[in-house]
Amino acid sequence: MPVTLRSLETAVPETVLVQSEVRDVFAGQPGLTRLGQRLVATSFDYSGIETRHTAVEELTLARRSSEPVFFDAGSRTILSPSTKVRNDIFAAEATPLFIESARKALASCPDLSPADITHVVTVSCTGFFNPGPDYKIVRALDLEPSVQRYHLGFMGCYAAFPALRAAKSFCEADPAAVVLVVSAELCTLHVRTSNDPDTIMGSSLFADGAAAAVVTARDVTDTSPSLVLDHFETVLTPVGEESMAWNIGDEGFEMVLGTYVPHIIDDHIVGALEPLLARDASLHGLPYRDVTHWAIHPGGRSILDKVEAKLELTEEQLAPARRVLRNFGNMSSATVMFVLKDIMDAPFDGTDERICSMAFGPGLTVETGLFTKTGSASARVQGDPAAAAVLL
């Protein structure tokens, strides 16, 4: 039996950030230069984002705290809590998202029970605590205490693919294995105000969210659409090590997201795809747009624009990534799983469909995955699948 992603579920915090409102707050911060104000306006207005979610309720204008930590709504001032304060909030607020998305993913597999889970792989780059999210999931879902647990930490936006690749390897080694892969990121914990273009860019893009998948090679009776995990590949571009990075500072984690990143992707995306597509003879020599679906990590609007133009894809093929970016922003490692869910939940006539997926992260690292959407004909979600799939 092939290794299959049986279910894919997502969760986001309740607090919604409206992009235009957040832009105005950032543009009005004391110490911001005229150039900084222009960079804020440009970054926020051309991000392709309308709304994002945050686990920090205090970040909205609608909520006022007598002892503000992140944002003083009265003075509209963004504050600078320590890394410890931010990480303590990560431990408190990320845990429910890890657990909720994991519970939903398991519940979406009616033929599986908590006792069937053999491995848990958790992913995050926005905080640390121990016993960690892998432990919290085992306890909250009443999984067997013998479950093998792994955590992939601080890898960045591409980390969902190493997690899925590990799940595939576990299932190939043990056909009875059932792996729960869970990613949760609270990027807004590390929001800061600055005149630095990288900091401004990160503040305009990053958001909070979680996604969980059940992966197994077991025979199943459920015929709902699922994703066969065909192949994964990793490529390091020859340049870009200084253009995308994620460092720990005294006042939160510091994102380096150079404006040259879209150009690096534009120059090297074709080469990064070659090892993946070479794994399948049926795809050799085909135009990229002949692959039905493209699940691209929406690191930003300019990255999606470069991918669409370079690979000569259609607007429809980039629509899932743009929907996720518009409604949820960049949630680091969880984001590409939101895009895959959009594709997985789209109406389906039962004919196998190929999906090529890519995510980008520090290094510059390009992770790619090839999937096959399979199962019986269905229309699991009506209307906009991204909107219907992610709310708690």
Short mmCIF file of N, CA and C in Angstrom, two decimals, residues 6-105:
data_model
loop_
_atom_site.label_atom_id
_atom_site.label_comp_id
_atom_site.label_asym_id
_atom_site.label_seq_id
_atom_site.Cartn_x
_atom_site.Cartn_y
_atom_site.Cartn_z
N ARG A 6 -4.09 10.77 5.16
CA ARG A 6 -5.51 10.43 5.24
C ARG A 6 -6.39 11.64 5.55
N SER A 7 -5.90 12.51 6.42
CA SER A 7 -6.69 13.68 6.81
C SER A 7 -5.76 14.85 7.04
N LEU A 8 -6.29 16.04 6.86
CA LEU A 8 -5.52 17.27 7.06
C LEU A 8 -6.46 18.32 7.62
N GLU A 9 -6.21 18.73 8.85
CA GLU A 9 -7.09 19.69 9.52
C GLU A 9 -6.27 20.86 10.05
N THR A 10 -6.92 22.01 10.22
CA THR A 10 -6.23 23.22 10.61
C THR A 10 -6.96 23.93 11.74
N ALA A 11 -6.27 24.85 12.40
CA ALA A 11 -6.86 25.64 13.47
C ALA A 11 -6.16 26.99 13.54
N VAL A 12 -6.90 28.01 13.90
CA VAL A 12 -6.33 29.34 14.07
C VAL A 12 -6.87 29.97 15.35
N PRO A 13 -6.13 30.89 15.95
CA PRO A 13 -6.66 31.61 17.13
C PRO A 13 -7.87 32.47 16.73
N GLU A 14 -8.68 32.83 17.72
CA GLU A 14 -9.90 33.58 17.45
C GLU A 14 -9.64 35.04 17.07
N THR A 15 -8.59 35.63 17.57
CA THR A 15 -8.35 37.06 17.35
C THR A 15 -7.90 37.32 15.92
N VAL A 16 -8.60 38.22 15.24
CA VAL A 16 -8.34 38.54 13.84
C VAL A 16 -7.69 39.90 13.73
N LEU A 17 -6.63 39.99 12.95
CA LEU A 17 -5.98 41.25 12.64
C LEU A 17 -6.37 41.67 11.23
N VAL A 18 -6.91 42.87 11.09
CA VAL A 18 -7.24 43.43 9.77
C VAL A 18 -6.01 44.18 9.26
N GLN A 19 -5.55 43.81 8.08
CA GLN A 19 -4.27 44.30 7.60
C GLN A 19 -4.18 45.83 7.56
N SER A 20 -5.23 46.48 7.10
CA SER A 20 -5.18 47.94 7.00
C SER A 20 -5.08 48.60 8.37
N GLU A 21 -5.74 48.02 9.38
CA GLU A 21 -5.67 48.57 10.72
C GLU A 21 -4.29 48.38 11.33
N VAL A 22 -3.70 47.21 11.11
CA VAL A 22 -2.36 46.95 11.63
C VAL A 22 -1.35 47.87 10.95
N ARG A 23 -1.51 48.08 9.66
CA ARG A 23 -0.62 49.00 8.92
C ARG A 23 -0.60 50.38 9.56
N ASP A 24 -1.77 50.90 9.86
CA ASP A 24 -1.85 52.24 10.42
C ASP A 24 -1.19 52.32 11.79
N VAL A 25 -1.32 51.25 12.58
CA VAL A 25 -0.67 51.22 13.89
C VAL A 25 0.84 51.24 13.72
N PHE A 26 1.37 50.39 12.86
CA PHE A 26 2.82 50.33 12.66
C PHE A 26 3.36 51.63 12.07
N ALA A 27 2.61 52.24 11.16
CA ALA A 27 3.06 53.48 10.53
C ALA A 27 3.10 54.64 11.52
N GLY A 28 2.36 54.53 12.63
CA GLY A 28 2.29 55.61 13.60
C GLY A 28 3.20 55.45 14.80
N GLN A 29 4.13 54.51 14.75
CA GLN A 29 4.98 54.28 15.92
C GLN A 29 6.05 55.37 16.10
N PRO A 30 6.30 55.75 17.33
CA PRO A 30 7.34 56.76 17.58
C PRO A 30 8.71 56.23 17.15
N GLY A 31 9.52 57.12 16.61
CA GLY A 31 10.86 56.74 16.18
C GLY A 31 10.92 56.26 14.74
N LEU A 32 9.78 56.10 14.10
CA LEU A 32 9.78 55.66 12.72
C LEU A 32 10.12 56.84 11.81
N THR A 33 11.07 56.66 10.93
CA THR A 33 11.45 57.71 10.00
C THR A 33 10.46 57.80 8.86
N ARG A 34 10.59 58.84 8.04
CA ARG A 34 9.71 58.95 6.88
C ARG A 34 9.91 57.77 5.93
N LEU A 35 11.16 57.36 5.77
CA LEU A 35 11.42 56.18 4.94
C LEU A 35 10.76 54.96 5.56
N GLY A 36 10.88 54.82 6.87
CA GLY A 36 10.24 53.69 7.54
C GLY A 36 8.74 53.69 7.36
N GLN A 37 8.12 54.87 7.43
CA GLN A 37 6.68 54.97 7.23
C GLN A 37 6.29 54.54 5.82
N ARG A 38 7.11 54.95 4.85
CA ARG A 38 6.82 54.54 3.45
C ARG A 38 6.98 53.04 3.27
N LEU A 39 8.01 52.48 3.92
CA LEU A 39 8.22 51.03 3.82
C LEU A 39 7.07 50.27 4.46
N VAL A 40 6.56 50.76 5.59
CA VAL A 40 5.41 50.13 6.23
C VAL A 40 4.21 50.14 5.29
N ALA A 41 3.91 51.30 4.72
CA ALA A 41 2.75 51.41 3.82
C ALA A 41 2.89 50.47 2.63
N THR A 42 4.08 50.44 2.03
CA THR A 42 4.29 49.59 0.85
C THR A 42 4.20 48.12 1.21
N SER A 43 4.88 47.72 2.30
CA SER A 43 4.92 46.30 2.68
C SER A 43 3.53 45.77 3.01
N PHE A 44 2.77 46.54 3.78
CA PHE A 44 1.44 46.09 4.19
C PHE A 44 0.45 46.13 3.03
N ASP A 45 0.49 47.19 2.22
CA ASP A 45 -0.50 47.35 1.15
C ASP A 45 -0.30 46.36 0.01
N TYR A 46 0.94 45.94 -0.22
CA TYR A 46 1.21 45.04 -1.34
C TYR A 46 1.51 43.62 -0.89
N SER A 47 1.11 43.29 0.33
CA SER A 47 1.38 41.95 0.87
C SER A 47 0.48 40.88 0.31
N GLY A 48 -0.69 41.27 -0.22
CA GLY A 48 -1.68 40.28 -0.65
C GLY A 48 -2.49 39.73 0.50
N ILE A 49 -2.39 40.35 1.68
CA ILE A 49 -3.07 39.89 2.89
C ILE A 49 -4.19 40.85 3.24
N GLU A 50 -5.34 40.28 3.60
CA GLU A 50 -6.45 41.08 4.12
C GLU A 50 -6.64 40.88 5.62
N THR A 51 -6.54 39.63 6.07
CA THR A 51 -6.69 39.33 7.49
C THR A 51 -5.65 38.30 7.92
N ARG A 52 -5.32 38.36 9.19
CA ARG A 52 -4.44 37.37 9.82
C ARG A 52 -5.02 37.04 11.19
N HIS A 53 -4.52 35.97 11.79
CA HIS A 53 -4.95 35.59 13.13
C HIS A 53 -3.76 35.65 14.09
N THR A 54 -4.05 36.00 15.33
CA THR A 54 -3.01 36.07 16.34
C THR A 54 -3.49 35.46 17.65
N ALA A 55 -2.55 34.84 18.37
CA ALA A 55 -2.84 34.31 19.69
C ALA A 55 -2.71 35.38 20.77
N VAL A 56 -2.24 36.57 20.38
CA VAL A 56 -2.07 37.67 21.33
C VAL A 56 -3.29 38.58 21.23
N GLU A 57 -4.28 38.35 22.07
CA GLU A 57 -5.52 39.13 22.02
C GLU A 57 -5.27 40.62 22.17
N GLU A 58 -4.23 40.96 22.88
CA GLU A 58 -3.90 42.35 23.17
C GLU A 58 -3.54 43.16 21.92
N LEU A 59 -3.21 42.50 20.82
CA LEU A 59 -2.74 43.19 19.63
C LEU A 59 -3.85 43.91 18.86
N THR A 60 -5.09 43.73 19.24
CA THR A 60 -6.18 44.40 18.53
C THR A 60 -6.57 45.70 19.23
N LEU A 61 -7.09 46.64 18.45
CA LEU A 61 -7.53 47.92 19.00
C LEU A 61 -8.77 47.75 19.88
N ALA A 62 -9.49 46.66 19.65
CA ALA A 62 -10.75 46.45 20.38
C ALA A 62 -10.53 46.01 21.82
N ARG A 63 -9.33 45.57 22.14
CA ARG A 63 -9.08 45.04 23.49
C ARG A 63 -8.08 45.93 24.23
N ARG A 64 -8.44 46.41 25.40
CA ARG A 64 -7.56 47.26 26.19
C ARG A 64 -7.19 46.54 27.49
N SER A 65 -5.90 46.55 27.80
CA SER A 65 -5.41 45.90 29.01
C SER A 65 -4.91 46.95 29.99
N SER A 66 -5.16 46.73 31.27
CA SER A 66 -4.67 47.66 32.29
C SER A 66 -3.16 47.55 32.46
N GLU A 67 -2.60 46.39 32.10
CA GLU A 67 -1.15 46.19 32.17
C GLU A 67 -0.68 45.59 30.84
N PRO A 68 -0.64 46.40 29.78
CA PRO A 68 -0.29 45.88 28.46
C PRO A 68 1.13 45.33 28.40
N VAL A 69 1.30 44.28 27.62
CA VAL A 69 2.60 43.65 27.46
C VAL A 69 3.12 43.82 26.03
N PHE A 70 2.24 43.60 25.05
CA PHE A 70 2.62 43.71 23.65
C PHE A 70 2.19 45.02 23.01
N PHE A 71 1.00 45.50 23.39
CA PHE A 71 0.44 46.65 22.70
C PHE A 71 -0.44 47.45 23.65
N ASP A 72 -0.14 48.74 23.74
CA ASP A 72 -0.95 49.64 24.55
C ASP A 72 -1.97 50.29 23.63
N ALA A 73 -3.21 49.80 23.68
CA ALA A 73 -4.24 50.28 22.75
C ALA A 73 -4.58 51.75 23.00
N GLY A 74 -4.41 52.22 24.24
CA GLY A 74 -4.72 53.60 24.53
C GLY A 74 -3.81 54.56 23.80
N SER A 75 -2.51 54.30 23.85
CA SER A 75 -1.53 55.15 23.17
C SER A 75 -1.16 54.63 21.78
N ARG A 76 -1.69 53.47 21.42
CA ARG A 76 -1.40 52.81 20.14
C ARG A 76 0.09 52.54 19.97
N THR A 77 0.73 52.18 21.08
CA THR A 77 2.17 51.94 21.08
C THR A 77 2.48 50.45 21.13
N ILE A 78 3.34 49.98 20.22
CA ILE A 78 3.81 48.60 20.23
C ILE A 78 4.94 48.49 21.24
N LEU A 79 4.83 47.56 22.18
CA LEU A 79 5.80 47.40 23.26
C LEU A 79 6.84 46.34 22.90
N SER A 80 7.84 46.18 23.78
CA SER A 80 8.96 45.27 23.49
C SER A 80 9.19 44.30 24.63
N PRO A 81 8.32 43.33 24.81
CA PRO A 81 8.54 42.34 25.89
C PRO A 81 9.78 41.50 25.60
N SER A 82 10.32 40.91 26.65
CA SER A 82 11.52 40.08 26.52
C SER A 82 11.20 38.78 25.80
N THR A 83 12.27 38.12 25.37
CA THR A 83 12.10 36.82 24.71
C THR A 83 11.46 35.82 25.67
N LYS A 84 11.80 35.89 26.96
CA LYS A 84 11.19 34.98 27.94
C LYS A 84 9.68 35.20 28.02
N VAL A 85 9.25 36.44 28.08
CA VAL A 85 7.82 36.73 28.14
C VAL A 85 7.12 36.16 26.91
N ARG A 86 7.70 36.39 25.76
CA ARG A 86 7.10 35.89 24.51
C ARG A 86 7.05 34.37 24.51
N ASN A 87 8.13 33.73 24.97
CA ASN A 87 8.16 32.27 24.94
C ASN A 87 7.20 31.66 25.94
N ASP A 88 7.01 32.32 27.09
CA ASP A 88 6.03 31.82 28.06
C ASP A 88 4.63 31.83 27.45
N ILE A 89 4.33 32.87 26.67
CA ILE A 89 3.02 32.94 26.00
C ILE A 89 2.93 31.87 24.93
N PHE A 90 4.04 31.59 24.25
CA PHE A 90 4.03 30.50 23.27
C PHE A 90 3.62 29.19 23.92
N ALA A 91 4.21 28.87 25.06
CA ALA A 91 3.90 27.60 25.73
C ALA A 91 2.42 27.53 26.09
N ALA A 92 1.86 28.66 26.53
CA ALA A 92 0.45 28.67 26.95
C ALA A 92 -0.51 28.64 25.78
N GLU A 93 -0.19 29.37 24.71
CA GLU A 93 -1.14 29.56 23.62
C GLU A 93 -0.95 28.59 22.45
N ALA A 94 0.26 28.11 22.23
CA ALA A 94 0.48 27.16 21.14
C ALA A 94 -0.08 25.78 21.48
N THR A 95 -0.01 25.41 22.76
CA THR A 95 -0.48 24.08 23.17
C THR A 95 -1.92 23.80 22.75
N PRO A 96 -2.89 24.70 22.99
CA PRO A 96 -4.26 24.40 22.55
C PRO A 96 -4.37 24.24 21.04
N LEU A 97 -3.58 24.97 20.26
CA LEU A 97 -3.63 24.84 18.80
C LEU A 97 -3.05 23.50 18.35
N PHE A 98 -1.93 23.09 18.94
CA PHE A 98 -1.39 21.75 18.65
C PHE A 98 -2.45 20.69 18.92
N ILE A 99 -3.06 20.77 20.08
CA ILE A 99 -4.00 19.72 20.50
C ILE A 99 -5.26 19.75 19.65
N GLU A 100 -5.80 20.93 19.41
CA GLU A 100 -7.06 21.03 18.66
C GLU A 100 -6.90 20.52 17.23
N SER A 101 -5.85 20.94 16.55
CA SER A 101 -5.67 20.48 15.17
C SER A 101 -5.40 18.98 15.12
N ALA A 102 -4.65 18.46 16.09
CA ALA A 102 -4.38 17.02 16.14
C ALA A 102 -5.67 16.24 16.40
N ARG A 103 -6.49 16.71 17.33
CA ARG A 103 -7.75 16.04 17.63
C ARG A 103 -8.66 16.01 16.40
N LYS A 104 -8.73 17.13 15.70
CA LYS A 104 -9.57 17.20 14.50
C LYS A 104 -9.07 16.26 13.41
N ALA A 105 -7.75 16.17 13.24
CA ALA A 105 -7.19 15.29 12.21
C ALA A 105 -7.51 13.83 12.50
#
